[in-house]
CSV table of C-alpha atoms and ligand atoms in Angstrom, one decimal:
chain,number,residue,atom,x,y,z
A,1437,MET,CA,1.9,-6.0,-30.7
A,1438,ILE,CA,-1.1,-4.1,-29.3
A,1439,SER,CA,-3.6,-6.1,-31.3
A,1440,THR,CA,-1.9,-9.3,-29.9
A,1441,MET,CA,-2.5,-8.0,-26.4
A,1442,TYR,CA,-6.2,-7.6,-27.1
A,1443,GLN,CA,-6.4,-11.0,-28.8
A,1444,ASN,CA,-4.7,-12.6,-25.8
A,1445,ARG,CA,-7.3,-11.0,-23.5
A,1446,ARG,CA,-10.2,-12.3,-25.6
A,1447,THR,CA,-8.6,-15.8,-25.6
A,1448,ALA,CA,-8.1,-15.7,-21.8
A,1449,LEU,CA,-11.8,-14.7,-21.5
A,1450,PHE,CA,-13.0,-17.4,-23.7
A,1451,ASN,CA,-10.9,-20.0,-21.9
A,1452,ALA,CA,-12.8,-19.1,-18.8
A,1453,LEU,CA,-16.2,-19.5,-20.4
A,1454,PRO,CA,-18.3,-22.7,-20.8
A,1455,ASN,CA,-18.7,-24.4,-24.1
A,1456,LYS,CA,-21.3,-22.9,-26.5
A,1457,SER,CA,-20.9,-19.4,-25.2
A,1458,PHE,CA,-22.0,-16.3,-26.9
A,1459,VAL,CA,-20.7,-12.9,-25.7
A,1460,ILE,CA,-22.2,-9.5,-26.5
A,1461,ILE,CA,-20.1,-6.5,-25.5
A,1462,SER,CA,-21.5,-3.1,-26.1
A,1463,GLY,CA,-19.3,0.0,-26.5
A,1464,TYR,CA,-20.5,3.4,-25.4
A,1465,GLN,CA,-22.4,5.9,-27.6
A,1466,GLN,CA,-21.4,9.5,-27.6
A,1467,LYS,CA,-23.3,11.4,-24.9
A,1468,VAL,CA,-25.2,14.6,-25.8
A,1469,ARG,CA,-24.2,17.7,-23.8
A,1470,SER,CA,-26.8,20.0,-25.4
A,1471,LYS,CA,-28.7,19.6,-28.7
A,1472,ASN,CA,-26.1,18.7,-31.3
A,1473,ILE,CA,-23.0,19.3,-29.1
A,1474,LYS,CA,-21.6,16.1,-27.7
A,1475,TYR,CA,-19.3,15.4,-24.7
A,1476,HIS,CA,-15.8,14.2,-25.5
A,1477,PHE,CA,-16.2,10.5,-26.1
A,1478,ARG,CA,-14.8,8.0,-23.7
A,1479,GLN,CA,-15.1,4.3,-24.5
A,1480,ASP,CA,-16.6,1.6,-22.2
A,1481,ASN,CA,-13.8,0.1,-20.3
A,1482,ASP,CA,-14.8,-3.6,-20.7
A,1483,PHE,CA,-15.2,-3.0,-24.4
A,1484,LEU,CA,-11.9,-1.2,-24.8
A,1485,TYR,CA,-10.1,-3.8,-22.6
A,1486,LEU,CA,-11.1,-6.6,-25.0
A,1487,THR,CA,-11.1,-4.9,-28.4
A,1488,GLY,CA,-8.8,-1.8,-28.3
A,1489,PHE,CA,-11.5,-0.2,-30.5
A,1490,ASN,CA,-12.0,3.4,-29.4
A,1491,GLU,CA,-14.9,4.6,-31.5
A,1492,PRO,CA,-18.5,5.3,-30.4
A,1493,ASP,CA,-21.4,3.0,-31.4
A,1494,ALA,CA,-19.7,-0.4,-31.7
A,1495,VAL,CA,-20.6,-3.8,-30.5
A,1496,ALA,CA,-18.3,-6.9,-30.3
A,1497,LEU,CA,-19.5,-10.5,-30.5
A,1498,LEU,CA,-17.4,-13.4,-29.4
A,1499,TYR,CA,-18.9,-16.8,-29.8
A,1500,SER,CA,-17.9,-20.5,-29.7
A,1501,ASP,CA,-16.9,-21.7,-33.1
A,1502,GLU,CA,-15.4,-25.2,-33.6
A,1503,SER,CA,-14.0,-24.3,-37.0
A,1504,LYS,CA,-11.5,-22.0,-35.4
A,1505,ASP,CA,-8.2,-23.0,-33.8
A,1506,THR,CA,-8.9,-20.7,-30.9
A,1507,GLY,CA,-12.4,-22.2,-30.5
A,1508,TYR,CA,-14.2,-18.9,-31.0
A,1509,SER,CA,-14.9,-16.2,-33.6
A,1510,TYR,CA,-14.9,-12.4,-33.2
A,1511,THR,CA,-17.3,-10.2,-35.0
A,1512,LEU,CA,-17.2,-6.4,-34.7
A,1513,LEU,CA,-20.0,-4.1,-35.6
A,1514,CYS,CA,-19.1,-0.5,-36.0
A,1515,ARG,CA,-19.9,2.8,-37.9
A,1516,PRO,CA,-19.3,2.5,-41.6
A,1517,LYS,CA,-16.9,4.8,-43.4
A,1518,ASP,CA,-18.6,8.1,-44.3
A,1519,GLU,CA,-16.6,10.9,-45.9
A,1520,ALA,CA,-18.8,13.8,-44.8
A,1521,GLN,CA,-19.0,12.6,-41.2
A,1522,GLU,CA,-15.3,11.9,-41.1
A,1523,VAL,CA,-14.5,15.4,-42.3
A,1524,SER,CA,-16.7,16.8,-39.5
A,1525,PHE,CA,-15.9,14.5,-36.6
A,1526,GLY,CA,-12.8,12.4,-37.4
A,1527,VAL,CA,-11.7,9.3,-39.1
A,1528,ARG,CA,-13.5,6.0,-38.7
A,1529,ALA,CA,-12.0,2.5,-39.1
A,1530,GLY,CA,-15.1,1.2,-40.9
A,1531,VAL,CA,-15.8,-2.5,-41.4
A,1532,LEU,CA,-12.6,-3.1,-43.4
A,1533,GLY,CA,-10.5,-1.4,-40.7
A,1534,ALA,CA,-12.3,-3.4,-38.1
A,1535,VAL,CA,-10.9,-6.6,-39.6
A,1536,SER,CA,-7.5,-5.3,-40.9
A,1537,GLN,CA,-6.5,-3.1,-37.9
A,1538,TYR,CA,-8.4,-4.6,-35.0
A,1539,GLY,CA,-8.3,-8.3,-35.8
A,1540,ALA,CA,-12.0,-9.1,-36.1
A,1541,ASP,CA,-12.8,-12.2,-38.1
A,1542,ASP,CA,-15.6,-10.3,-39.8
A,1543,ALA,CA,-17.3,-6.9,-39.4
A,1544,PHE,CA,-20.6,-5.3,-40.2
A,1545,ASP,CA,-22.3,-1.9,-40.2
A,1546,ILE,CA,-23.7,-1.3,-36.7
A,1547,ALA,CA,-27.1,-0.8,-38.4
A,1548,GLU,CA,-27.1,-4.5,-39.1
A,1549,LEU,CA,-26.5,-5.5,-35.5
A,1550,GLU,CA,-29.7,-7.5,-35.0
A,1551,GLN,CA,-29.4,-9.4,-38.3
A,1552,ALA,CA,-25.7,-10.2,-37.9
A,1553,LEU,CA,-26.2,-11.2,-34.3
A,1554,LEU,CA,-29.0,-13.6,-35.1
A,1555,SER,CA,-27.1,-15.2,-37.9
A,1556,LYS,CA,-24.2,-16.0,-35.5
A,1557,LEU,CA,-26.4,-17.0,-32.5
A,1558,THR,CA,-27.1,-20.7,-33.3
A,1559,ASP,CA,-26.7,-23.5,-30.8
A,1560,HIS,CA,-25.0,-21.3,-28.2
A,1561,THR,CA,-26.7,-22.0,-24.9
A,1562,ASN,CA,-24.9,-19.5,-22.7
A,1563,LEU,CA,-25.4,-15.8,-23.3
A,1564,PHE,CA,-23.0,-13.3,-21.6
A,1565,ILE,CA,-23.7,-9.6,-21.9
A,1566,SER,CA,-21.7,-6.5,-21.1
A,1567,ASP,CA,-24.2,-3.6,-21.6
A,1568,GLU,CA,-23.5,-1.0,-18.9
A,1569,LEU,CA,-26.1,1.4,-20.2
A,1570,GLY,CA,-28.9,-1.2,-20.8
A,1571,ARG,CA,-28.9,-0.5,-24.5
A,1572,PHE,CA,-30.2,-4.0,-25.3
A,1573,SER,CA,-32.6,-4.5,-22.4
A,1574,ASN,CA,-35.6,-4.8,-24.7
A,1575,GLN,CA,-33.9,-7.2,-27.2
A,1576,VAL,CA,-32.3,-9.6,-24.7
A,1577,VAL,CA,-35.5,-11.5,-24.0
A,1578,GLY,CA,-35.8,-12.4,-27.7
A,1579,TRP,CA,-32.1,-13.4,-27.9
A,1580,LEU,CA,-32.6,-15.8,-25.0
A,1581,SER,CA,-35.1,-18.0,-26.9
A,1582,TYR,CA,-33.5,-21.3,-27.8
A,1583,GLN,CA,-35.2,-24.4,-29.2
A,1584,ARG,CA,-38.5,-22.5,-28.9
A,1585,GLN,CA,-39.6,-23.7,-32.3
A,1586,SER,CA,-39.1,-27.4,-31.4
A,1587,CYS,CA,-42.2,-29.4,-31.9
A,1588,SER,CA,-40.9,-32.7,-30.9
A,1589,PHE,CA,-43.3,-34.0,-28.2
A,1590,ASP,CA,-40.6,-35.2,-25.7
A,1591,THR,CA,-38.3,-32.1,-26.0
A,1592,ILE,CA,-38.4,-29.6,-23.3
A,1593,LYS,CA,-38.3,-26.1,-24.8
A,1594,GLN,CA,-35.4,-24.2,-23.5
A,1595,TYR,CA,-34.1,-20.7,-23.0
A,1596,ARG,CA,-30.4,-19.7,-23.0
A,1597,THR,CA,-28.8,-18.8,-19.7
A,1598,LEU,CA,-28.1,-15.1,-19.3
A,1599,THR,CA,-25.0,-14.0,-17.2
A,1600,PRO,CA,-23.4,-10.6,-16.8
A,1601,LEU,CA,-20.0,-10.8,-18.5
A,1602,ALA,CA,-18.7,-8.8,-15.5
A,1603,LYS,CA,-18.9,-12.0,-13.4
A,1604,VAL,CA,-16.1,-13.5,-15.5
A,1605,LEU,CA,-14.3,-10.5,-16.9
A,1606,HIS,CA,-14.0,-8.3,-13.8
A,1607,PRO,CA,-12.1,-10.7,-11.7
A,1608,MET,CA,-9.6,-10.9,-14.5
A,1609,ARG,CA,-9.3,-7.1,-14.6
A,1610,VAL,CA,-8.3,-6.9,-10.9
A,1611,ILE,CA,-4.8,-8.3,-11.6
A,1612,LYS,CA,-2.9,-5.8,-13.8
A,1613,SER,CA,-0.5,-6.8,-16.5
A,1614,SER,CA,2.9,-5.1,-16.6
A,1615,HIS,CA,1.6,-3.1,-19.6
A,1616,GLU,CA,-1.3,-1.8,-17.4
A,1617,ILE,CA,1.0,-1.1,-14.4
A,1618,ASP,CA,3.2,1.0,-16.7
A,1619,LYS,CA,0.1,3.0,-17.7
A,1620,ILE,CA,-1.0,3.6,-14.1
A,1621,LYS,CA,2.5,4.6,-13.2
A,1622,ALA,CA,2.6,7.1,-16.0
A,1623,ALA,CA,-0.7,8.6,-14.9
A,1624,VAL,CA,0.6,8.8,-11.3
A,1625,HIS,CA,3.8,10.4,-12.6
A,1626,ALA,CA,1.8,13.1,-14.3
A,1627,SER,CA,-0.3,13.6,-11.2
A,1628,THR,CA,2.8,14.0,-9.1
A,1629,ALA,CA,3.7,17.1,-11.2
A,1630,GLY,CA,0.1,18.3,-10.9
A,1631,HIS,CA,0.0,18.0,-7.1
A,1632,ILE,CA,3.4,19.7,-6.7
A,1633,ALA,CA,2.2,22.5,-9.0
A,1634,VAL,CA,-0.9,23.1,-6.9
A,1635,MET,CA,1.1,23.0,-3.7
A,1636,GLN,CA,3.3,25.7,-5.1
A,1637,ALA,CA,0.4,27.8,-6.3
A,1638,CYS,CA,-1.5,27.5,-3.1
A,1639,LYS,CA,-1.8,30.6,-0.9
A,1640,PRO,CA,-4.5,32.8,0.7
A,1641,GLY,CA,-6.7,34.6,-1.7
A,1642,VAL,CA,-6.3,32.2,-4.6
A,1643,ASN,CA,-9.5,30.5,-5.9
A,1644,GLU,CA,-10.1,26.8,-5.8
A,1645,ALA,CA,-10.8,26.9,-9.6
A,1646,LEU,CA,-7.4,28.3,-10.4
A,1647,LEU,CA,-5.7,25.5,-8.4
A,1648,SER,CA,-7.9,22.9,-10.3
A,1649,ALA,CA,-6.8,24.5,-13.6
A,1650,SER,CA,-3.1,24.4,-12.4
A,1651,PHE,CA,-3.4,20.7,-11.8
A,1652,ASN,CA,-4.9,20.1,-15.3
A,1653,PHE,CA,-2.2,22.3,-16.9
A,1654,ALA,CA,0.6,20.5,-15.2
A,1655,ILE,CA,-0.7,17.0,-16.1
A,1656,SER,CA,-1.3,18.0,-19.7
A,1657,GLN,CA,2.5,18.4,-20.0
A,1658,TYR,CA,2.8,14.7,-19.3
A,1659,GLY,CA,0.2,13.7,-21.9
A,1660,CYS,CA,-2.9,13.6,-19.8
A,1661,SER,CA,-5.8,15.3,-21.6
A,1662,GLU,CA,-8.3,13.9,-19.1
A,1663,VAL,CA,-8.7,13.6,-15.4
A,1664,ALA,CA,-9.9,10.3,-14.0
A,1665,TYR,CA,-12.7,12.0,-12.1
A,1666,PRO,CA,-13.7,15.7,-11.4
A,1667,ASN,CA,-11.0,17.4,-9.3
A,1668,ILE,CA,-12.0,18.0,-5.7
A,1669,VAL,CA,-10.3,21.2,-4.6
A,1670,ALA,CA,-11.8,21.9,-1.2
A,1671,SER,CA,-10.6,24.6,1.2
A,1672,GLY,CA,-11.6,24.7,4.8
A,1673,ASN,CA,-15.0,23.3,5.6
A,1674,ASN,CA,-15.6,22.4,2.0
A,1675,ALA,CA,-13.4,19.4,2.5
A,1676,CYS,CA,-16.0,17.9,4.8
A,1677,CYS,CA,-18.1,17.2,1.7
A,1678,LEU,CA,-16.4,14.1,0.3
A,1679,HIS,CA,-17.1,14.8,-3.4
A,1680,TYR,CA,-17.1,18.6,-3.3
A,1681,GLU,CA,-16.7,19.6,-6.9
A,1682,GLU,CA,-17.9,23.2,-7.0
A,1683,ASN,CA,-14.2,24.4,-6.7
A,1684,CYS,CA,-15.4,28.1,-6.6
A,1685,CYS,CA,-14.2,29.5,-3.2
A,1686,ASN,CA,-11.3,31.8,-2.4
A,1687,LEU,CA,-8.8,30.2,0.0
A,1688,ALA,CA,-8.5,31.9,3.4
A,1689,ASP,CA,-5.4,32.2,5.6
A,1690,GLY,CA,-5.5,29.6,8.4
A,1691,GLN,CA,-7.6,27.1,6.4
A,1692,MET,CA,-6.4,23.7,5.2
A,1693,LEU,CA,-6.8,22.7,1.5
A,1694,LEU,CA,-7.7,19.2,0.5
A,1695,ILE,CA,-7.1,18.3,-3.1
A,1696,ASP,CA,-8.2,15.0,-4.5
A,1697,ALA,CA,-7.1,14.8,-8.1
A,1698,GLY,CA,-5.8,12.2,-10.5
A,1699,GLY,CA,-4.8,12.4,-14.2
A,1700,GLU,CA,-5.9,9.7,-16.6
A,1701,LEU,CA,-3.5,8.5,-19.2
A,1702,GLU,CA,-4.6,6.2,-22.1
A,1703,HIS,CA,-7.6,5.1,-20.1
A,1704,TYR,CA,-5.7,4.4,-16.9
A,1705,ALA,CA,-6.5,6.3,-13.7
A,1706,SER,CA,-4.6,7.7,-10.8
A,1707,ASP,CA,-6.4,8.9,-7.7
A,1708,ILE,CA,-4.4,10.9,-5.2
A,1709,THR,CA,-5.3,13.2,-2.3
A,1710,ARG,CA,-3.1,15.6,-0.4
A,1711,THR,CA,-4.1,18.0,2.4
A,1712,TYR,CA,-2.0,21.0,3.6
A,1713,PRO,CA,-2.3,24.4,5.1
A,1714,VAL,CA,-3.3,27.2,2.7
A,1715,ASN,CA,-0.5,29.4,4.0
A,1716,GLY,CA,2.1,26.7,4.0
A,1717,LYS,CA,2.6,26.4,7.7
A,1718,PHE,CA,0.7,23.9,9.9
A,1719,THR,CA,-0.9,25.1,13.1
A,1720,GLU,CA,-0.4,22.8,16.1
A,1721,ALA,CA,-4.0,21.4,15.8
A,1722,GLN,CA,-3.6,20.9,12.0
A,1723,SER,CA,-0.3,19.2,12.4
A,1724,LEU,CA,-1.6,16.8,15.1
A,1725,LEU,CA,-4.6,15.8,13.1
A,1726,TYR,CA,-2.6,15.6,9.9
A,1727,GLN,CA,0.1,13.4,11.4
A,1728,LEU,CA,-2.5,11.1,12.8
A,1729,VAL,CA,-4.0,10.5,9.4
A,1730,LEU,CA,-0.6,10.0,7.9
A,1731,LYS,CA,0.3,7.5,10.7
A,1732,ALA,CA,-2.9,5.5,9.8
A,1733,LEU,CA,-2.0,5.5,6.1
A,1734,ASP,CA,1.6,4.4,6.7
A,1735,ALA,CA,0.5,1.7,9.1
A,1736,ALA,CA,-1.9,0.3,6.5
A,1737,ILE,CA,0.6,0.6,3.6
A,1738,ALA,CA,3.1,-1.4,5.8
A,1739,LYS,CA,0.6,-4.3,5.8
A,1740,VAL,CA,0.4,-4.6,2.0
A,1741,THR,CA,1.9,-7.8,0.8
A,1742,PRO,CA,0.6,-10.9,-1.0
A,1743,GLY,CA,-1.7,-12.9,1.3
A,1744,ALA,CA,-2.7,-9.9,3.5
A,1745,CYS,CA,-6.5,-9.5,3.9
A,1746,TRP,CA,-8.1,-6.6,2.0
A,1747,ASN,CA,-10.1,-5.5,5.0
A,1748,SER,CA,-7.1,-5.5,7.3
A,1749,LEU,CA,-6.1,-2.2,5.7
A,1750,TYR,CA,-9.3,-0.5,6.7
A,1751,GLU,CA,-9.1,-2.1,10.2
A,1752,THR,CA,-5.6,-0.8,10.6
A,1753,CYS,CA,-6.5,2.7,9.6
A,1754,MET,CA,-9.5,2.8,12.0
A,1755,THR,CA,-7.6,1.4,14.9
A,1756,VAL,CA,-4.7,3.9,14.6
A,1757,MET,CA,-7.1,6.8,14.1
A,1758,ALA,CA,-9.4,5.8,16.9
A,1759,GLN,CA,-6.4,5.6,19.3
A,1760,GLY,CA,-5.2,9.0,18.1
A,1761,LEU,CA,-8.6,10.6,18.4
A,1762,ILE,CA,-8.8,9.4,22.0
A,1763,GLU,CA,-5.4,10.8,22.8
A,1764,LEU,CA,-6.3,14.1,21.3
A,1765,GLY,CA,-9.5,14.2,23.5
A,1766,LEU,CA,-11.8,14.1,20.5
A,1767,LEU,CA,-13.2,10.7,21.5
A,1768,SER,CA,-14.0,9.4,24.9
A,1769,GLY,CA,-13.7,5.9,26.3
A,1770,THR,CA,-11.1,3.2,26.1
A,1771,ILE,CA,-9.9,1.9,22.7
A,1772,GLU,CA,-11.9,-1.3,23.2
A,1773,GLU,CA,-15.1,0.8,23.8
A,1774,VAL,CA,-14.4,3.1,20.9
A,1775,MET,CA,-13.8,0.1,18.5
A,1776,ARG,CA,-16.8,-1.8,19.8
A,1777,THR,CA,-19.2,1.2,19.5
A,1778,GLU,CA,-17.6,2.4,16.3
A,1779,SER,CA,-17.8,5.9,17.7
A,1780,TYR,CA,-14.7,6.8,15.6
A,1781,LYS,CA,-17.0,6.7,12.5
A,1782,ARG,CA,-18.3,10.1,13.4
A,1783,PHE,CA,-15.0,11.6,12.2
A,1784,THR,CA,-13.6,8.9,9.8
A,1785,ILE,CA,-16.8,8.6,7.7
A,1786,HIS,CA,-15.7,6.4,4.8
A,1787,LYS,CA,-14.0,3.2,3.8
A,1788,THR,CA,-10.3,3.5,3.0
A,1789,GLY,CA,-9.7,2.3,-0.5
A,1790,HIS,CA,-10.7,0.7,-3.8
A,1791,TRP,CA,-9.2,-1.0,-6.8
A,1792,LEU,CA,-7.6,1.3,-9.3
A,1793,GLY,CA,-7.2,0.8,-13.1
A,1794,MET,CA,-9.2,1.8,-16.1
A,1795,ASP,CA,-11.9,2.9,-13.8
A,1796,VAL,CA,-10.9,5.1,-10.8
A,1797,HIS,CA,-13.2,2.9,-8.7
A,1798,ASP,CA,-12.0,-0.1,-10.7
A,1799,VAL,CA,-14.1,-3.3,-11.2
A,1800,GLY,CA,-13.7,-6.6,-9.4
A,1801,PRO,CA,-14.8,-8.3,-6.3
A,1802,TYR,CA,-13.5,-7.5,-2.8
A,1803,HIS,CA,-14.7,-10.9,-1.5
A,1804,ASP,CA,-13.8,-14.4,-2.5
A,1805,GLU,CA,-16.3,-17.2,-3.5
A,1806,ASN,CA,-16.9,-18.0,0.2
A,1807,GLY,CA,-17.9,-14.4,1.0
A,1808,GLN,CA,-14.6,-13.8,2.8
A,1809,TRP,CA,-12.5,-10.6,2.3
A,1810,ARG,CA,-10.2,-11.1,-0.6
A,1811,LYS,CA,-6.5,-11.8,0.0
A,1812,LEU,CA,-4.0,-9.5,-1.8
A,1813,GLU,CA,-2.2,-10.7,-4.8
A,1814,SER,CA,0.8,-9.4,-6.8
A,1815,GLY,CA,-0.4,-7.2,-9.6
A,1816,MET,CA,-3.3,-5.6,-7.7
A,1817,VAL,CA,-3.4,-1.8,-7.6
A,1818,PHE,CA,-5.5,0.1,-5.2
A,1819,THR,CA,-5.8,3.3,-3.2
A,1820,ILE,CA,-5.4,3.6,0.6
A,1821,GLU,CA,-7.1,6.8,1.7
A,1822,PRO,CA,-7.9,7.4,5.4
A,1823,GLY,CA,-9.5,10.7,6.4
A,1824,ILE,CA,-10.7,12.6,9.4
A,1825,TYR,CA,-13.4,15.2,9.0
A,1826,ILE,CA,-14.4,17.8,11.5
A,1827,PRO,CA,-17.1,20.2,10.2
A,1828,LEU,CA,-17.7,23.7,11.6
A,1829,SER,CA,-20.9,22.4,13.0
A,1830,ALA,CA,-19.1,20.1,15.4
A,1831,THR,CA,-19.3,22.7,18.2
A,1832,ASP,CA,-18.4,20.2,20.9
A,1833,VAL,CA,-14.9,19.8,19.4
A,1834,PRO,CA,-12.3,22.4,20.3
A,1835,GLU,CA,-12.4,25.3,17.7
A,1836,ALA,CA,-8.8,24.7,16.5
A,1837,TYR,CA,-9.9,21.4,14.9
A,1838,ARG,CA,-13.1,22.6,13.3
A,1839,GLY,CA,-13.7,23.3,9.6
A,1840,MET,CA,-11.2,20.9,8.1
A,1841,GLY,CA,-11.2,17.6,6.3
A,1842,ILE,CA,-7.9,15.8,6.1
A,1843,ARG,CA,-7.5,12.9,3.7
A,1844,ILE,CA,-4.3,11.5,2.4
A,1845,GLU,CA,-4.6,9.0,-0.5
A,1846,ASP,CA,-1.8,7.0,-2.1
A,1847,ASP,CA,-1.8,4.5,-5.0
A,1848,ILE,CA,-0.4,1.2,-4.0
A,1849,LEU,CA,0.8,-1.7,-6.2
A,1850,VAL,CA,1.1,-5.2,-4.7
A,1851,THR,CA,4.5,-6.7,-5.7
A,1852,GLN,CA,5.8,-10.2,-5.4
A,1853,ASN,CA,7.3,-9.5,-2.0
A,1854,GLY,CA,5.4,-6.5,-0.7
A,1855,HIS,CA,4.3,-3.3,-2.2
A,1856,GLU,CA,5.3,-0.1,-4.0
A,1857,ASN,CA,3.7,3.2,-3.1
A,1858,LEU,CA,3.4,4.7,-6.6
A,1859,SER,CA,2.6,8.2,-5.3
A,1860,ILE,CA,5.3,8.5,-2.7
A,1861,ASN,CA,7.0,11.3,-4.6
A,1862,ILE,CA,4.2,13.8,-3.8
A,1863,PRO,CA,5.2,15.5,-0.6
A,1864,ARG,CA,3.2,14.0,2.3
A,1865,THR,CA,5.1,14.6,5.6
A,1866,VAL,CA,4.7,17.9,7.5
A,1867,ASP,CA,8.4,18.8,6.7
A,1868,GLU,CA,8.2,17.9,3.1
A,1869,ILE,CA,5.0,19.9,2.6
A,1870,GLU,CA,6.3,23.0,4.5
A,1871,THR,CA,9.5,22.9,2.5
A,1872,VAL,CA,7.9,22.7,-0.9
A,1873,MET,CA,5.4,25.5,0.0
A,1874,ALA,CA,8.1,27.7,1.5
A,1875,THR,CA,10.1,27.5,-1.7
A,1876,SER,CA,7.1,27.9,-4.1
A,1877,LEU,CA,7.4,30.1,-7.1
B,320,LIG,N1,-11.4,10.5,-5.9
B,320,LIG,C1,-12.4,9.6,-5.5
B,320,LIG,C2,-12.0,8.6,-4.5
B,320,LIG,O1,-11.0,8.9,-3.9
B,320,LIG,O2,-12.5,7.6,-4.4
B,321,MN,MN1,-10.0,7.0,-4.1
B,322,MN,MN1,-9.5,10.3,-4.5
């Protein structure tokens, strides 16, 4: 069933390509951590999306072939079987497995890449490449030559066209299949347990690193052996650094804790942020600022439905937060002035969302062909994540608000008639948070 799914994706891709196309998709190689110690391998997402092949050092070729019913052929180049290497580092499919298990029409040792590729690359005039790491940068120019040997006096010598495969493939990846939605939901489900575990373990004196480990431990019980990005566990002023990853400070009474963490399950990401008081009880200032961010988030989520404009979610968050910041006395002027001068950006800093899928910042355009903001469609999955950040250095702001960053981030699926907030089960109102923290273990 799974191999049919990948075959269907390859066919859908090929149907979107012009005649005489030749597609080169490079998988990732294993990255070195130090000398002969490697990082845990994670496959390139485009490669995995199209092949399901999860070994390092592989390349897939898809190319127009009129002799096939489908109109194209599929060649996979991969590491050969090697008993000694497999005992040390794990089983390989090898070239036979590439055909029998992964549905390639033929397969070769990766060492024969250039030779195999040139034997398949014949009258294909359109070259598409997915090569995130630029592995083939030096060879591509040679592969582009076409009819260069022609000596006919009235023939113009040509090169092949070169197009990033992303231009065709990434728009397809924006709309998730039900299979993919189930994977994202499972990752969010694991993260729900992770965030609740951290909320329960959070108290003054605990270290950020311990909370990060608590998250990882909890999600591992749901099958997540990876996180989708390094956990951000930021107490107090640390939360004003958007990608704080040191996670090394002890939590202090009276601070807020921001945790942005998402488990990854079978290559699908979740990306969720919660912010709450370290001691489990909001001060008045913390509560006011927190509820403002939550109001902005809920206002944006309420707009999510097919046909809504992507940027309206950001605009909604900014309008709500600007109005609230004026009412709290943190911004001066009328709402019109604040929106026109964008003075709210001092505290709201970043955009409020991104596609979510195999990548945490998943691929695909946010604009249509005319340069207009994209309209939402059923099957899209993305985050909404407004925030307000007031560093200790903001000495013109009342002290009660200083030294905190508040971000709340949910994962949203666009459905046929509206939306589903996939991360709704992680406490997010003041009451829900205080209740969970008061009853913690
Ligand atoms: N965790 C990264 C982000 O929220 O975009
Ligand atoms: Mn995010
Ligand atoms: Mn995040």
